[in-house]
Each structure stands twice: as C-alpha cells, then as structure tokens.
mmCIF file of C-alpha atoms in Angstrom:
data_model
loop_
_atom_site.group_PDB
_atom_site.id
_atom_site.type_symbol
_atom_site.label_atom_id
_atom_site.label_comp_id
_atom_site.label_asym_id
_atom_site.label_seq_id
_atom_site.Cartn_x
_atom_site.Cartn_y
_atom_site.Cartn_z
ATOM 1 C CA UNK A 1 -0.064 0.033 -0.087
ATOM 2 C CA UNK A 2 1.716 3.100 -1.258
ATOM 3 C CA UNK A 3 0.446 6.731 -0.277
ATOM 4 C CA UNK A 4 1.876 10.289 -1.140
ATOM 5 C CA UNK A 5 2.160 13.028 1.604
ATOM 6 C CA UNK A 6 2.345 16.619 0.365
ATOM 7 C CA UNK A 7 3.988 18.748 3.109
ATOM 8 C CA UNK A 8 3.553 22.480 3.173
ATOM 9 C CA UNK A 9 5.789 24.059 5.717
ATOM 10 C CA UNK A 10 7.993 27.210 6.157
ATOM 11 C CA UNK A 11 10.512 25.565 3.580
ATOM 12 C CA UNK A 12 7.867 25.380 0.907
ATOM 13 C CA UNK A 13 5.996 22.434 -0.419
ATOM 14 C CA UNK A 14 7.488 18.878 -0.711
ATOM 15 C CA UNK A 15 6.044 15.744 -2.214
ATOM 16 C CA UNK A 16 6.844 12.383 -0.303
ATOM 17 C CA UNK A 17 5.900 8.802 -0.912
ATOM 18 C CA UNK A 18 5.465 6.248 1.918
ATOM 19 C CA UNK A 19 4.844 2.624 2.192
ATOM 20 C CA UNK A 20 2.273 1.176 4.667
ATOM 21 C CA UNK A 21 2.932 -1.704 6.934
ATOM 22 C CA UNK A 22 0.693 -4.665 7.092
ATOM 23 C CA UNK A 23 -1.560 -4.312 9.977
ATOM 24 C CA UNK A 24 -5.338 -3.549 10.730
ATOM 25 C CA UNK A 25 -4.344 0.113 11.623
ATOM 26 C CA UNK A 26 -2.584 0.870 8.180
ATOM 27 C CA UNK A 27 -5.464 -0.988 6.168
ATOM 28 C CA UNK A 28 -7.962 1.146 8.234
ATOM 29 C CA UNK A 29 -5.866 4.418 7.389
ATOM 30 C CA UNK A 30 -5.738 3.255 3.698
ATOM 31 C CA UNK A 31 -9.709 2.751 3.496
ATOM 32 C CA UNK A 32 -9.865 6.173 4.820
ATOM 33 C CA UNK A 33 -7.716 7.624 2.201
ATOM 34 C CA UNK A 34 -9.819 5.785 -0.392
ATOM 35 C CA UNK A 35 -12.735 8.264 0.491
ATOM 36 C CA UNK A 36 -10.504 11.176 -0.415
ATOM 37 C CA UNK A 37 -7.206 13.058 0.636
ATOM 38 C CA UNK A 38 -6.790 13.709 4.490
ATOM 39 C CA UNK A 39 -5.219 17.202 5.554
ATOM 40 C CA UNK A 40 -3.585 17.285 8.882
ATOM 41 C CA UNK A 41 -2.207 20.354 10.601
ATOM 42 C CA UNK A 42 0.682 19.008 12.506
ATOM 43 C CA UNK A 43 2.876 20.938 15.066
ATOM 44 C CA UNK A 44 6.282 19.971 16.350
ATOM 45 C CA UNK A 45 6.491 17.780 19.574
ATOM 46 C CA UNK A 46 9.739 17.196 21.427
ATOM 47 C CA UNK A 47 12.028 18.225 18.607
ATOM 48 C CA UNK A 48 11.682 14.740 17.135
ATOM 49 C CA UNK A 49 8.228 14.614 15.502
ATOM 50 C CA UNK A 50 5.379 16.443 13.958
ATOM 51 C CA UNK A 51 2.028 15.566 15.273
ATOM 52 C CA UNK A 52 -1.567 16.290 14.426
ATOM 53 C CA UNK A 53 -5.207 15.126 14.957
ATOM 54 C CA UNK A 54 -6.554 12.726 12.383
ATOM 55 C CA UNK A 55 -10.091 13.659 13.145
ATOM 56 C CA UNK A 56 -11.276 9.963 13.570
ATOM 57 C CA UNK A 57 -10.152 6.925 15.363
ATOM 58 C CA UNK A 58 -8.512 3.829 13.873
ATOM 59 C CA UNK A 59 -7.735 0.584 15.417
ATOM 60 C CA UNK A 60 -4.536 0.437 17.459
ATOM 61 C CA UNK A 61 -1.971 -2.089 17.344
ATOM 62 C CA UNK A 62 0.498 -0.542 19.928
ATOM 63 C CA UNK A 63 3.898 -2.179 20.627
ATOM 64 C CA UNK A 64 6.984 -0.920 22.088
ATOM 65 C CA UNK A 65 8.865 0.826 19.380
ATOM 66 C CA UNK A 66 11.994 3.086 18.957
ATOM 67 C CA UNK A 67 11.084 5.101 16.003
ATOM 68 C CA UNK A 68 13.389 6.226 13.198
ATOM 69 C CA UNK A 69 13.305 9.099 10.928
ATOM 70 C CA UNK A 70 10.573 8.701 8.332
ATOM 71 C CA UNK A 71 8.270 6.527 10.594
ATOM 72 C CA UNK A 72 4.607 7.269 10.235
ATOM 73 C CA UNK A 73 2.878 6.363 13.585
ATOM 74 C CA UNK A 74 -0.615 6.404 14.871
ATOM 75 C CA UNK A 75 -0.606 7.777 18.360
ATOM 76 C CA UNK A 76 -3.584 7.238 20.752
ATOM 77 C CA UNK A 77 -5.558 5.988 17.993
ATOM 78 C CA UNK A 78 -6.547 9.293 16.641
ATOM 79 C CA UNK A 79 -3.254 11.412 15.929
ATOM 80 C CA UNK A 80 -0.749 10.941 13.113
ATOM 81 C CA UNK A 81 2.990 11.617 13.650
ATOM 82 C CA UNK A 82 5.881 11.733 11.320
ATOM 83 C CA UNK A 83 9.153 11.226 12.942
ATOM 84 C CA UNK A 84 12.419 13.015 11.913
ATOM 85 C CA UNK A 85 14.337 11.504 14.943
ATOM 86 C CA UNK A 86 14.166 8.720 17.426
ATOM 87 C CA UNK A 87 11.689 8.102 20.473
ATOM 88 C CA UNK A 88 10.613 4.902 22.283
ATOM 89 C CA UNK A 89 7.174 4.505 23.329
ATOM 90 C CA UNK A 90 4.114 2.150 22.832
ATOM 91 C CA UNK A 91 2.948 3.119 19.186
ATOM 92 C CA UNK A 92 1.183 1.643 16.235
ATOM 93 C CA UNK A 93 3.516 1.929 13.278
ATOM 94 C CA UNK A 94 1.350 2.747 10.085
ATOM 95 C CA UNK A 95 4.338 3.111 7.567
ATOM 96 C CA UNK A 96 7.539 4.589 6.610
ATOM 97 C CA UNK A 97 8.457 7.507 4.124
ATOM 98 C CA UNK A 98 10.413 6.286 1.171
ATOM 99 C CA UNK A 99 13.855 7.169 0.243
ATOM 100 C CA UNK A 100 14.735 10.230 2.411
ATOM 101 C CA UNK A 101 17.305 10.886 4.954
ATOM 102 C CA UNK A 102 16.966 12.186 8.426
ATOM 103 C CA UNK A 103 18.628 15.451 7.376
ATOM 104 C CA UNK A 104 16.337 15.878 4.298
ATOM 105 C CA UNK A 105 13.319 15.117 6.508
ATOM 106 C CA UNK A 106 14.118 17.642 8.858
ATOM 107 C CA UNK A 107 14.800 20.088 6.266
ATOM 108 C CA UNK A 108 11.200 19.211 4.570
ATOM 109 C CA UNK A 109 9.304 19.335 7.817
ATOM 110 C CA UNK A 110 10.900 22.608 9.192
ATOM 111 C CA UNK A 111 10.813 24.042 12.361
ATOM 112 C CA UNK A 112 7.187 25.437 12.821
ATOM 113 C CA UNK A 113 3.947 23.945 11.965
ATOM 114 C CA UNK A 114 3.207 22.005 8.660
ATOM 115 C CA UNK A 115 0.206 20.803 6.776
ATOM 116 C CA UNK A 116 0.397 17.287 5.613
ATOM 117 C CA UNK A 117 -1.968 16.001 2.881
ATOM 118 C CA UNK A 118 -2.110 12.162 2.891
ATOM 119 C CA UNK A 119 -3.435 10.466 -0.187
ATOM 120 C CA UNK A 120 -3.429 7.079 -2.001
ATOM 121 C CA UNK A 121 -0.449 7.131 -4.456
ATOM 122 C CA UNK A 122 -1.704 7.635 -8.183
#
C-alpha cells in the first residue's frame, strides 16, 4: 500500500511517498484515504516529530517501538505523527516515508507547523 504525502511548511512544498505496513491500523488508514485526501495540521513535539489530529479513530496495534526518521505512527488511535528523529514508546506503526534521509526530512518538515496531505499514490 503506497501513499503520497504533500507537506507544506516554512520551507515550501514537498512531495513524499510512503509505504504502509501490514496491520489493521494501516489498512483502516488506507480505507480512509480511499474516500479522499486527508489534510492534517501538524505541530512540532519534542524536536523529534510532527503530530496532528486525524479527526477520527483507527484501530490500535500498539507495541514498544523505537522510532526512526521517516516512521509514520498512529498515536492514541487518533493522531498521526511523522518522525524525523528517534523516540521510544508504545505506538502503532502505520508506515515509513520512502527514500529520504533524516537530514532531508528535518529540512522538509521545517521548524514550525506544517500541513500534511495524505492520499493514495496515483
């Protein structure tokens, strides 16, 4: 399952692709995206992630994870995060951004708030 993520930040617009994992949470997210793009206003948290409200709840598959740059995580069943650094916690992994380094991702996500539009890759 491939998706695109258009990020608008203080650094401009960037187009990313991501590959979703095989769990019920990622499948539910993909099904949500079949209805149309999902736009999420994301804020910085802890200088390692951008997080924003999904606006709905998805099933959780939480496990103890140490995130890496590019991980797309479902937090508390109703928030989406994109990590640009590491953190350890009980999360549900949704997917991973394809082909970007940690430095590139930090530059794309910028220092302030971003808007991320998730949709099925066309």
